[in-house]
Tab-separated table of C-alpha atoms in Angstrom:
chain	number	residue	atom	x	y	z
A	703	MET	CA	116.205	105.095	184.726
A	704	ILE	CA	117.532	108.017	182.861
A	705	GLU	CA	120.944	106.724	183.089
A	706	ILE	CA	119.951	103.493	181.063
A	707	LEU	CA	117.821	105.756	178.493
A	708	VAL	CA	120.816	107.711	178.224
A	709	SER	CA	123.099	104.984	177.450
A	710	GLU	CA	120.515	103.156	175.314
A	711	ALA	CA	120.567	106.256	173.145
A	712	ILE	CA	124.449	106.814	173.005
A	713	ALA	CA	124.594	102.720	171.786
A	714	ALA	CA	122.266	103.636	169.242
A	715	LEU	CA	123.810	106.512	168.171
A	716	THR	CA	127.149	104.931	168.183
A	717	VAL	CA	125.771	101.994	165.949
A	718	LEU	CA	124.177	104.379	163.486
A	719	TYR	CA	127.526	106.618	163.225
A	720	THR	CA	129.435	103.395	162.679
A	721	LEU	CA	126.839	102.148	160.002
A	722	TYR	CA	127.150	105.751	158.488
A	723	ARG	CA	131.009	105.696	158.295
A	724	TYR	CA	130.686	101.861	156.843
A	725	LEU	CA	128.433	103.239	154.060
A	726	LEU	CA	130.358	106.127	153.111
A	727	PRO	CA	132.207	105.893	149.681
A	728	LYS	CA	135.621	104.305	150.030
A	729	PRO	CA	138.041	105.129	147.210
A	730	ILE	CA	140.748	103.074	145.366
A	731	THR	CA	143.906	104.002	146.601
A	732	GLY	CA	145.818	106.544	144.480
A	733	ILE	CA	143.093	107.306	141.920
A	734	PRO	CA	141.954	110.784	142.110
A	735	TYR	CA	138.394	111.625	143.213
A	736	ASN	CA	136.198	114.397	144.558
A	737	LYS	CA	136.804	114.626	147.998
A	738	GLU	CA	133.307	115.957	148.873
A	739	ALA	CA	131.541	112.480	147.466
A	740	THR	CA	133.419	110.484	150.287
A	741	ARG	CA	131.451	112.479	152.624
A	742	SER	CA	128.034	111.584	151.212
A	743	LEU	CA	125.682	108.434	151.188
A	744	LEU	CA	124.864	109.549	147.645
A	745	GLY	CA	128.599	109.538	146.319
A	746	ASP	CA	128.847	112.149	143.474
A	747	VAL	CA	124.805	111.825	142.742
A	748	SER	CA	124.021	114.830	144.889
A	749	THR	CA	126.578	117.001	142.868
A	750	ILE	CA	125.394	115.944	139.653
A	751	GLN	CA	121.798	116.476	140.268
A	752	LYS	CA	122.474	119.942	141.760
A	753	ASP	CA	125.149	121.093	139.279
A	754	SER	CA	124.086	119.449	135.796
A	755	PRO	CA	120.930	117.299	136.154
A	756	GLY	CA	120.402	117.178	132.229
A	757	ASN	CA	123.855	116.923	131.413
A	758	ILE	CA	125.766	114.088	133.262
A	759	PHE	CA	128.009	112.995	130.291
A	760	GLY	CA	129.224	116.753	130.037
A	761	TRP	CA	129.480	116.766	133.824
A	762	ILE	CA	131.580	113.763	133.689
A	763	ILE	CA	133.893	115.151	130.943
A	764	ASN	CA	134.612	117.863	132.585
A	765	GLN	CA	135.571	116.003	135.553
A	766	SER	CA	138.556	114.560	133.542
A	767	ARG	CA	139.944	118.567	133.061
A	768	ARG	CA	140.042	118.530	136.857
A	769	HIS	CA	141.400	115.187	137.630
A	770	GLY	CA	143.156	114.123	134.465
A	771	LEU	CA	142.873	110.951	132.129
A	772	ILE	CA	141.503	108.578	134.987
A	773	PHE	CA	139.686	109.535	138.232
A	774	GLN	CA	136.835	107.711	139.919
A	775	LEU	CA	132.969	108.597	140.834
A	776	TRP	CA	130.320	107.165	142.754
A	777	LEU	CA	127.040	107.132	140.763
A	778	GLY	CA	125.064	105.592	143.215
A	779	PRO	CA	124.616	105.073	147.002
A	780	SER	CA	126.481	102.129	148.618
A	781	GLN	CA	128.285	101.472	145.495
A	782	LYS	CA	131.779	100.755	144.654
A	783	PRO	CA	133.489	103.355	142.780
A	784	THR	CA	133.349	103.463	138.903
A	785	VAL	CA	136.828	104.155	137.387
A	786	ILE	CA	136.280	106.747	134.395
A	787	ILE	CA	138.940	106.537	131.622
A	788	THR	CA	139.385	109.595	129.179
A	789	ASP	CA	142.440	108.268	127.140
A	790	PHE	CA	141.969	106.322	123.748
A	791	ARG	CA	145.224	104.115	123.887
A	792	GLY	CA	144.910	101.113	126.007
A	793	GLU	CA	146.097	97.700	125.980
A	794	ALA	CA	146.568	95.214	123.081
A	795	ARG	CA	143.426	93.337	121.678
A	796	SER	CA	144.240	90.296	124.100
A	797	PHE	CA	143.663	92.726	127.359
A	798	HIS	CA	141.325	90.402	129.360
A	799	ILE	CA	138.344	92.776	129.981
A	800	THR	CA	137.511	91.944	126.189
A	801	VAL	CA	138.221	88.484	126.860
A	802	THR	CA	135.055	86.071	126.636
A	803	THR	CA	133.821	84.729	129.766
A	804	GLY	CA	131.405	82.147	130.703
A	805	SER	CA	129.046	79.413	128.628
A	806	GLN	CA	125.985	81.776	128.714
A	807	TRP	CA	127.640	84.781	126.818
A	808	LYS	CA	129.189	82.346	124.233
A	809	ALA	CA	125.914	80.548	123.796
A	810	ARG	CA	123.888	83.993	123.217
A	811	ARG	CA	126.981	85.095	120.853
A	812	ARG	CA	127.069	81.891	118.990
A	813	LEU	CA	122.966	82.238	118.293
A	814	LEU	CA	123.658	85.946	116.934
A	815	GLN	CA	126.525	85.675	114.858
A	816	ASP	CA	124.292	84.870	111.815
A	817	LEU	CA	122.901	88.065	112.145
A	818	ILE	CA	126.056	90.025	111.429
A	819	ALA	CA	126.817	87.468	108.354
A	820	LEU	CA	126.745	88.853	104.756
A	821	LYS	CA	124.038	86.533	104.046
A	822	PHE	CA	121.795	87.903	106.202
A	823	LEU	CA	122.502	91.423	105.811
A	824	ASN	CA	122.126	91.178	101.940
A	825	ASN	CA	119.237	88.679	101.527
A	826	VAL	CA	117.287	89.830	105.191
A	827	ALA	CA	118.155	93.092	106.196
A	828	ALA	CA	118.984	95.114	102.840
A	829	PRO	CA	115.477	94.585	101.535
A	830	ASN	CA	113.657	95.390	104.291
A	831	ILE	CA	115.620	98.834	104.949
A	832	TYR	CA	115.408	99.833	101.272
A	833	ARG	CA	111.683	99.103	101.261
A	834	SER	CA	111.421	101.110	104.671
A	835	ALA	CA	113.710	104.291	103.491
A	836	THR	CA	111.433	104.520	100.033
A	837	LEU	CA	108.406	104.699	102.226
A	838	LEU	CA	110.361	107.310	104.255
A	839	LEU	CA	111.392	109.213	101.068
A	840	ASP	CA	107.423	109.250	99.929
A	841	LEU	CA	106.336	110.922	103.493
A	842	TRP	CA	109.121	113.720	103.524
A	843	LYS	CA	108.085	114.428	100.001
A	844	LYS	CA	104.732	114.941	101.133
A	845	LYS	CA	105.598	116.558	104.162
A	846	ALA	CA	107.924	119.244	102.145
A	847	GLU	CA	104.920	119.861	99.840
A	848	LEU	CA	102.631	120.525	102.727
A	849	ALA	CA	105.418	122.190	104.628
A	850	ASP	CA	105.902	124.568	101.917
A	851	GLY	CA	109.636	125.548	102.428
A	852	LYS	CA	109.304	125.379	106.365
A	853	PRO	CA	111.147	123.082	108.737
A	854	PHE	CA	109.239	120.240	110.224
A	855	LEU	CA	110.226	117.739	112.946
A	856	VAL	CA	111.554	114.307	111.529
A	857	GLU	CA	113.040	112.629	114.798
A	858	HIS	CA	110.209	110.184	115.087
A	859	ASP	CA	110.288	109.467	111.227
A	860	LEU	CA	113.977	108.895	111.316
A	861	PHE	CA	113.519	106.665	114.426
A	862	PHE	CA	110.500	104.710	113.601
A	863	ALA	CA	111.810	104.178	109.859
A	864	ALA	CA	114.801	102.543	111.691
A	865	LEU	CA	112.483	100.411	113.250
A	866	ASP	CA	110.903	99.513	110.243
A	867	ALA	CA	107.675	100.968	111.428
A	868	LEU	CA	105.461	102.694	108.719
A	869	ARG	CA	103.438	105.206	110.847
A	870	GLN	CA	105.423	108.568	111.765
A	871	ALA	CA	104.588	111.129	114.011
A	872	ALA	CA	105.858	114.883	113.940
A	873	THR	CA	104.470	118.093	115.596
A	874	ASP	CA	105.608	121.541	116.863
A	875	ASP	CA	104.230	124.705	117.758
A	876	LYS	CA	106.644	126.882	115.860
A	877	ALA	CA	106.871	124.772	112.874
A	878	VAL	CA	104.551	122.723	110.447
A	879	ASP	CA	102.331	120.441	112.290
A	880	PHE	CA	101.095	117.039	111.160
A	881	PRO	CA	98.885	114.399	112.637
A	882	ILE	CA	100.105	111.864	115.166
A	883	ALA	CA	99.624	108.071	113.744
A	884	ALA	CA	98.910	105.539	116.011
A	885	VAL	CA	101.827	103.188	117.141
A	886	HIS	CA	101.337	99.201	116.994
A	887	PRO	CA	100.913	98.194	120.770
A	888	ALA	CA	103.850	95.695	120.828
A	889	LEU	CA	106.126	98.674	119.566
A	890	GLU	CA	104.830	100.909	122.074
A	891	ALA	CA	105.439	98.484	124.950
A	892	VAL	CA	109.395	98.337	123.576
A	893	LEU	CA	109.579	102.072	123.432
A	894	HIS	CA	108.326	102.339	126.762
A	895	THR	CA	110.968	100.008	128.076
A	896	ILE	CA	113.729	102.150	126.889
A	897	ASP	CA	112.216	105.031	128.507
A	898	ASN	CA	111.620	103.110	131.870
A	899	VAL	CA	115.418	102.460	131.802
A	900	GLU	CA	116.307	106.149	131.376
A	901	VAL	CA	113.730	106.676	134.253
A	902	VAL	CA	115.632	104.225	136.662
A	903	ILE	CA	119.136	105.478	135.722
A	904	ALA	CA	118.215	108.832	136.530
A	905	THR	CA	117.093	108.187	140.107
A	906	GLY	CA	120.584	106.901	141.255
A	907	PHE	CA	118.672	103.975	142.922
A	908	PRO	CA	118.531	101.610	139.792
A	909	LYS	CA	117.838	98.294	141.933
A	910	LEU	CA	115.129	99.929	144.068
A	911	ALA	CA	113.662	101.938	141.047
A	912	TRP	CA	113.595	98.835	139.134
A	913	PHE	CA	111.656	96.845	141.396
A	914	ILE	CA	109.188	99.814	142.513
A	915	ILE	CA	108.747	100.332	138.554
A	916	GLY	CA	107.924	96.541	138.029
A	917	LEU	CA	105.002	96.790	140.446
A	918	LEU	CA	103.168	99.499	138.526
A	919	PRO	CA	100.105	97.783	136.411
A	920	HIS	CA	100.688	99.855	133.256
A	921	ILE	CA	104.409	98.677	133.550
A	922	ARG	CA	103.120	94.961	134.048
A	923	ARG	CA	100.380	95.018	130.857
A	924	ARG	CA	103.363	96.422	128.647
A	925	ARG	CA	105.937	93.994	129.730
A	926	ALA	CA	102.979	90.949	129.151
A	927	VAL	CA	102.577	92.843	125.244
A	928	ARG	CA	106.383	92.776	124.879
A	929	ASN	CA	106.679	89.261	126.067
A	930	GLU	CA	103.914	88.037	123.985
A	931	LEU	CA	105.212	89.640	121.007
A	932	VAL	CA	108.716	87.767	121.639
A	933	ILE	CA	107.022	84.471	121.916
A	934	ASN	CA	104.750	84.725	118.944
A	935	GLN	CA	107.584	85.795	116.802
A	936	VAL	CA	109.477	82.915	117.814
A	937	LEU	CA	106.541	80.386	117.134
A	938	HIS	CA	105.877	81.797	113.782
A	939	ALA	CA	109.479	81.367	113.167
A	940	ILE	CA	109.507	77.588	114.224
A	941	ASP	CA	106.141	77.082	112.110
A	942	ARG	CA	107.865	78.279	108.781
A	943	PHE	CA	111.137	76.398	109.692
A	944	ASN	CA	109.325	73.139	110.325
A	945	THR	CA	107.125	73.853	107.098
A	946	LEU	CA	109.776	75.165	104.396
A	947	GLY	CA	112.866	74.601	106.401
A	948	LYS	CA	113.083	70.997	105.398
A	949	GLN	CA	113.463	72.143	101.646
A	950	HIS	CA	116.799	73.174	103.100
A	951	ASP	CA	116.582	76.433	101.327
A	952	GLU	CA	116.961	79.007	103.580
A	953	ASP	CA	115.869	81.925	100.824
A	954	THR	CA	112.330	80.385	101.369
A	955	HIS	CA	111.566	80.324	105.146
A	956	VAL	CA	114.582	83.043	106.125
A	957	LYS	CA	112.718	86.436	106.184
A	958	SER	CA	113.900	87.945	109.480
A	959	ALA	CA	116.432	87.750	112.249
A	960	VAL	CA	114.204	85.422	114.445
A	961	ASP	CA	114.047	83.191	111.435
A	962	PHE	CA	117.998	83.014	111.183
A	963	MET	CA	117.874	82.673	114.988
A	964	VAL	CA	115.785	79.616	115.047
A	965	SER	CA	117.426	77.906	111.955
A	966	ARG	CA	120.886	78.311	113.799
A	967	GLN	CA	119.376	76.878	117.204
A	968	VAL	CA	117.971	73.825	115.421
A	969	GLY	CA	121.342	73.209	114.233
A	970	LEU	CA	123.332	73.821	117.334
A	971	ALA	CA	120.611	71.333	119.119
A	972	GLN	CA	121.942	68.511	117.015
A	973	LYS	CA	125.398	69.083	119.217
A	974	ASP	CA	124.210	70.550	122.450
A	975	SER	CA	121.035	71.684	124.357
A	976	THR	CA	122.078	75.319	124.469
A	977	LEU	CA	119.021	77.875	124.869
A	978	ALA	CA	119.705	81.499	124.702
A	979	SER	CA	116.907	83.533	126.087
A	980	ASN	CA	116.862	86.858	124.560
A	981	TRP	CA	118.727	89.044	121.744
A	982	LEU	CA	119.932	92.595	121.540
A	983	GLU	CA	118.753	95.355	119.414
A	984	ALA	CA	121.309	97.726	117.664
A	985	MET	CA	120.109	101.516	117.407
A	986	ARG	CA	121.609	103.987	115.358
A	987	ASP	CA	121.603	107.700	115.011
A	988	GLU	CA	121.423	109.847	111.713
A	989	PHE	CA	123.392	112.575	111.672
A	990	ILE	CA	122.407	115.728	109.620
A	991	SER	CA	124.812	117.817	108.839
A	992	ASP	CA	124.756	121.523	108.372
A	993	ASN	CA	127.701	122.040	106.267
A	994	LEU	CA	126.772	122.936	102.801
A	995	ASP	CA	130.314	122.016	101.132
A	996	VAL	CA	129.936	118.318	102.648
A	997	ARG	CA	126.152	117.832	101.208
A	998	GLU	CA	127.541	118.991	97.790
A	999	LYS	CA	130.630	116.664	97.841
A	1000	LEU	CA	128.428	113.723	99.246
A	1001	LEU	CA	126.034	114.289	96.033
A	1002	LYS	CA	128.923	114.618	93.878
A	1003	SER	CA	130.457	111.212	95.159
A	1004	LEU	CA	127.334	109.714	94.994
A	1005	ARG	CA	126.223	110.614	91.385
A	1006	ILE	CA	129.612	109.506	90.137
A	1007	ALA	CA	129.446	106.128	91.852
A	1008	HIS	CA	125.911	105.436	90.290
A	1009	THR	CA	125.716	106.863	86.842
A	1010	ALA	CA	123.357	104.147	85.857
A	1011	ALA	CA	120.685	105.602	88.122
A	1012	VAL	CA	121.989	109.292	87.048
A	1013	THR	CA	121.428	108.294	83.476
A	1014	GLU	CA	118.346	106.439	83.932
A	1015	HIS	CA	116.879	109.108	86.283
A	1016	ARG	CA	116.023	106.689	89.012
A	1017	LEU	CA	116.897	106.305	92.599
A	1018	PRO	CA	120.060	103.620	93.241
A	1019	THR	CA	119.080	100.065	93.668
A	1020	ARG	CA	119.405	98.000	97.006
A	1021	SER	CA	122.131	96.175	95.331
A	1022	GLU	CA	123.732	99.118	93.816
A	1023	ILE	CA	123.914	100.773	97.131
A	1024	CYS	CA	125.360	97.544	98.911
A	1025	ASP	CA	127.605	96.782	96.428
A	1026	THR	CA	129.361	100.162	95.435
A	1027	SER	CA	132.134	101.575	97.512
A	1028	ILE	CA	131.963	105.269	98.215
A	1029	PRO	CA	134.594	106.578	100.431
A	1030	TYR	CA	133.362	110.160	100.993
A	1031	LEU	CA	130.038	108.369	101.783
A	1032	ASP	CA	131.589	105.871	104.227
A	1033	ALA	CA	133.542	109.191	105.920
A	1034	VAL	CA	130.428	110.979	106.004
A	1035	ILE	CA	128.743	108.175	107.827
A	1036	GLU	CA	131.975	107.542	110.189
A	1037	GLU	CA	132.413	111.278	111.288
A	1038	SER	CA	128.486	111.524	111.823
A	1039	LEU	CA	128.961	108.689	114.273
A	1040	ARG	CA	131.862	110.108	116.080
A	1041	LEU	CA	130.533	113.311	116.814
A	1042	SER	CA	126.784	112.191	117.541
A	1043	HIS	CA	128.239	110.529	121.044
A	1044	THR	CA	124.889	108.090	120.868
A	1045	GLY	CA	126.413	105.641	122.977
A	1046	ILE	CA	127.612	107.569	125.973
A	1047	PHE	CA	130.193	105.116	127.397
A	1048	GLN	CA	131.803	101.958	126.962
A	1049	ASP	CA	131.394	100.090	130.053
A	1050	ARG	CA	133.530	96.884	131.144
A	1051	GLU	CA	134.228	95.225	134.636
A	1052	SER	CA	137.926	93.832	135.385
A	1053	THR	CA	138.009	90.063	135.727
A	1054	GLU	CA	141.200	90.588	137.846
A	1055	ASP	CA	143.339	93.341	139.615
A	1056	ILE	CA	144.950	95.136	136.598
A	1057	LEU	CA	147.408	98.216	136.401
A	1058	ILE	CA	145.938	100.915	133.903
A	1059	LEU	CA	148.220	103.994	133.444
A	1060	GLY	CA	149.977	103.538	136.797
A	1061	TYR	CA	147.156	102.825	139.131
A	1062	TYR	CA	145.914	99.847	140.645
A	1063	ILE	CA	142.267	98.720	139.902
A	1064	PRO	CA	141.118	95.740	141.754
A	1065	LYS	CA	139.089	92.817	140.448
A	1066	GLY	CA	135.597	93.481	139.950
A	1067	THR	CA	135.971	97.282	139.635
A	1068	HIS	CA	133.338	98.958	137.020
A	1069	ILE	CA	135.394	100.923	134.516
A	1070	MET	CA	133.724	103.379	132.122
A	1071	MET	CA	135.386	104.910	128.560
A	1072	THR	CA	134.282	107.913	127.399
A	1073	ASN	CA	134.084	108.890	123.435
A	1074	LYS	CA	134.113	112.376	123.905
A	1075	GLY	CA	136.662	114.965	125.312
A	1076	PRO	CA	140.318	114.405	125.966
A	1077	SER	CA	141.883	112.310	122.619
A	1078	PHE	CA	138.275	112.464	121.015
A	1079	THR	CA	137.191	115.603	120.553
A	1080	GLU	CA	139.893	117.920	122.211
A	1081	PRO	CA	143.770	117.251	122.283
A	1082	ALA	CA	144.621	114.262	124.722
A	1083	LEU	CA	146.144	114.793	128.608
A	1084	ASP	CA	149.786	114.618	128.613
A	1085	ILE	CA	151.180	111.203	130.229
A	1086	GLU	CA	154.605	109.800	130.229
A	1087	GLU	CA	154.982	107.322	127.790
A	1088	GLY	CA	156.628	105.149	130.549
A	1089	ILE	CA	153.521	105.029	132.726
A	1090	ARG	CA	151.574	103.265	130.003
A	1091	SER	CA	151.597	99.107	129.727
A	1092	PRO	CA	154.352	97.346	127.861
A	1093	THR	CA	151.876	95.923	125.518
A	1094	CYS	CA	150.250	99.486	124.647
A	1095	GLN	CA	153.885	100.559	124.037
A	1096	ALA	CA	154.993	97.706	121.848
A	1097	ALA	CA	151.638	98.403	119.818
A	1098	ALA	CA	151.971	101.903	119.056
A	1099	GLN	CA	155.827	101.010	117.996
A	1100	GLU	CA	154.193	98.389	115.867
A	1101	HIS	CA	151.342	99.841	114.356
A	1102	GLY	CA	151.530	103.385	115.377
A	1103	PHE	CA	148.763	104.960	117.565
A	1104	ARG	CA	145.525	106.344	116.373
A	1105	ALA	CA	145.376	110.432	117.186
A	1106	TRP	CA	143.950	113.480	115.339
A	1107	ASP	CA	145.410	116.652	114.645
A	1108	GLY	CA	145.100	118.889	117.880
A	1109	GLU	CA	143.091	121.683	115.995
A	1110	GLY	CA	139.487	121.321	114.832
A	1111	MET	CA	139.091	117.904	116.589
A	1112	ASP	CA	135.272	118.930	117.946
A	1113	LYS	CA	134.490	119.791	114.267
A	1114	TYR	CA	132.552	117.947	111.615
A	1115	ASN	CA	135.104	117.235	108.779
A	1116	PRO	CA	134.452	113.853	107.194
A	1117	GLU	CA	137.945	114.282	105.106
A	1118	ARG	CA	139.920	113.395	108.258
A	1119	TRP	CA	138.895	109.841	107.338
A	1120	LEU	CA	140.286	109.898	103.966
A	1121	VAL	CA	143.862	108.861	102.760
A	1122	LEU	CA	145.690	108.577	99.436
A	1123	ASP	CA	146.560	104.789	98.617
A	1124	ASP	CA	149.686	103.974	96.998
A	1125	ASN	CA	148.017	104.836	93.493
A	1126	GLY	CA	146.942	108.140	94.393
A	1127	ARG	CA	143.185	107.187	94.937
A	1128	MET	CA	141.237	108.401	97.752
A	1129	LYS	CA	140.503	105.813	100.338
A	1130	PHE	CA	138.557	105.687	103.619
A	1131	ASN	CA	140.795	104.390	106.615
A	1132	SER	CA	138.175	103.403	109.362
A	1133	THR	CA	141.225	103.637	111.831
A	1134	ALA	CA	142.479	107.185	111.123
A	1135	GLY	CA	141.968	108.381	114.771
A	1136	PRO	CA	140.049	107.748	117.958
A	1137	ALA	CA	136.379	106.826	117.629
A	1138	LEU	CA	134.346	104.722	119.608
A	1139	PRO	CA	130.837	104.406	118.443
A	1140	PHE	CA	130.127	100.952	118.838
A	1141	GLY	CA	133.015	99.897	121.019
A	1142	LEU	CA	135.451	97.580	120.407
A	1143	GLY	CA	136.633	93.900	120.855
A	1144	LEU	CA	134.301	90.779	120.992
A	1145	ARG	CA	132.032	92.430	123.608
A	1146	GLY	CA	131.508	95.792	121.003
A	1147	CYS	CA	128.114	96.112	119.700
A	1148	PHE	CA	126.940	93.103	117.743
A	1149	GLY	CA	124.934	95.124	115.388
A	1150	ARG	CA	127.418	97.448	113.764
A	1151	LYS	CA	127.281	96.037	110.580
A	1152	LEU	CA	123.463	96.343	110.475
A	1153	ALA	CA	123.711	99.830	111.755
A	1154	TYR	CA	126.529	100.585	108.973
A	1155	LEU	CA	124.342	99.003	106.156
A	1156	GLU	CA	121.024	101.151	107.453
A	1157	LEU	CA	123.304	104.481	107.734
A	1158	LYS	CA	124.641	103.855	104.367
A	1159	MET	CA	121.129	103.233	102.451
A	1160	LEU	CA	119.204	106.183	104.290
A	1161	THR	CA	121.990	108.843	104.006
A	1162	THR	CA	122.301	107.610	100.100
A	1163	LEU	CA	118.598	107.848	99.610
A	1164	LEU	CA	118.137	111.246	101.661
A	1165	VAL	CA	120.745	113.122	99.805
A	1166	TRP	CA	119.854	111.701	96.657
A	1167	THR	CA	116.289	112.599	96.541
A	1168	PHE	CA	116.501	116.196	98.803
A	1169	GLU	CA	118.075	118.876	99.001
A	1170	LEU	CA	118.614	119.206	102.616
A	1171	GLN	CA	118.397	122.845	103.446
A	1172	THR	CA	119.441	124.976	106.617
A	1173	SER	CA	116.925	125.387	109.559
A	1174	PRO	CA	116.375	128.525	111.389
A	1175	GLU	CA	118.674	128.699	114.251
A	1176	ALA	CA	115.843	128.219	116.743
A	1177	LEU	CA	115.458	124.988	115.301
A	1178	SER	CA	118.851	123.689	114.479
A	1179	SER	CA	120.381	123.281	118.238
A	1180	TYR	CA	122.857	120.535	118.717
A	1181	GLU	CA	122.008	120.231	122.354
A	1182	SER	CA	121.230	116.819	123.132
A	1183	LEU	CA	118.860	114.774	125.741
A	1184	GLU	CA	120.558	112.108	127.637
A	1185	GLY	CA	118.993	108.698	128.672
A	1186	LEU	CA	119.516	105.177	127.824
A	1187	THR	CA	121.527	107.049	124.321
A	1188	ARG	CA	122.082	110.417	123.923
A	1189	LYS	CA	119.228	111.693	121.437
A	1190	PRO	CA	118.963	115.566	119.621
A	1191	SER	CA	116.652	117.818	121.765
A	1192	GLN	CA	115.837	119.557	118.399
A	1193	CYS	CA	115.571	117.306	114.996
A	1194	TYR	CA	114.013	119.327	112.443
A	1195	ALA	CA	114.334	119.359	108.465
A	1196	ARG	CA	113.851	121.712	105.881
A	1197	VAL	CA	113.825	119.976	102.607
A	1198	LYS	CA	113.372	120.655	98.975
A	1199	VAL	CA	112.695	117.614	96.546
A	1200	ARG	CA	115.462	117.511	93.901
A	1201	SER	CA	114.338	117.936	90.151
């Protein structure tokens, strides 16, 4: 009897050990990795949670200094390795991981294409952004008066202004406190959805965590509120189209992005029956520089460009801001996006077996590209040019390659984006050097034009209206919080209304 029990125990242990070995991470041959990760079912997750639980982004960037410009990590149990690339140069635009795949993706892209058109940006988005921005100015004027020279929290103000919400909230014990206004239930549901994504990612078990969270009653209620909002807005847009759209005048019935999408879909329905199920919303980050010289140059550039507004002692109008090209303003925005690193990584999945920087990467591999560290905010790691792909080498010979001067790559310097044209005039060059605030290619953020428009308006109006003064060191840290995106751990402003 004992012999039978011993045999069964040995067999069970053998099966368990075999299963354990099977579930251990399997590296892609030749690509550097952390050896200890292959001895843990959690891969690199346990090391990340022990060494840097609050700064996963920084931990991954540090791995590039250890392994080089390409390496692999295991960011969850029983998962394939994720390949990390910390080099900006790459394939030409026809590189297959940027090629559209599948009718569903094409249908969604087609449905959203009007939302990046100038007609939508100028006639629908711009008026709403301008109205929200002027309300933000009024709010900050009142807060500046009550704060009496002290800093106050502005994170919620900027966030809700970006979402066209008119109820801001700000509070902190070490600064001036303001009461918190109630947020619309539908918007609150959307914001909690973002928080849920951050919680799920942090667990290291996203599929299981998402399933468990979905069972909680308060999560189910918020999802119901969110879905009701989406359905109601689409139905209202359909009613407006049916009532006013027959006049063939979009200016009459198109007042929002949903109106544009409904109008577009009705037109497509005459050709096919494709139905898209969702849309994506672009988020933007506001970078407030502590550099006095930059602020003075920016204000001077704005006043030179908007002479009528200066003469008439008023704000620049919406059309003046949209239609006026100000290279230094564009440079300030681009440099703010470059260093804010709001989108932590760019994600792709290889659609076939590929060779990157001399390393074989099989089909279906998750690939993440950084926007900080080597070649972005510090000198690129050395690599022999012959290892790069023929298309990459050809692109460099034909167009040159984007690279910053090695010194001061991590410093805030908008002038790095400015060049002189043939007539000796200062010009903004959006391809002056490496930056990936919205990704590249067809799968880059579709809302980037909307984000740039919003940043242009907000930056112009805030700098025009307020003197942005430096906050105390205890309230002006550049440390960040990581979740679905990166956001500042402290976001205070000390402002004075310009006379």
